[in-house]
Steps between C-alpha positions, in 0.01 A plus 500: 500500500490312169121527484521873564755546220285289270204727568711800394560334163134558416615852415589576139811706588696226684566126486668249731825313445707285737865450584683344794174334606318831548254694283553862403307750291611660172359794306304372198626784281830682490794610294836334559830671432815290527858605444793262540871540439781249546868482423704180515874502569701185433750427779745227592488485878547132575165337421324837442447552126291817483331778692174649380399839639130575462219736585132419445228763550125443485206738537129415495264792440154409624228709334225400746391788722669499841753229403863579587767410243761227564879527451798266517873545441758221527874568475748217521775279373491147363805278546550200268739221603452190287155360578466719810321835466470750785289815487555767763263793484321779679127523423288801590130553443200714578152342506672174413357187664827308510718779642310588816186697562164329464534164320124469451435808284814699413463398132131598509393815687829542680560781745550860384709561815724195441872537554781336308599168655804291415676170546842354434488173308747220424391218270730206429415241237674199349397435140582168336 
């Protein structure tokens, strides 16, 4: 599989990257639109100091012929309690390698018939 993906990178309209121990293809050209909004509310709920409500939207327009555009939207809340930070969010995407679909080439050619796929995520971190 890796050799096959490497052979695809001989094309000028895509290149290979890797994450999670696996390669995936990305469009070599594109326009990225990103819009993010967040609002933090200070609270005093025991150890909880603040809540941050956020929404992050991203869109990649791929100008290459027959490439399908990629989308992502993440809506969530961040909870701060001392050194402990917890992010709880809902992420949805279309032609997005990390949100379902085809990991190998969603960020490259993608699929014009792709459907929106989603996941629920909880990330807990202790920062010192």
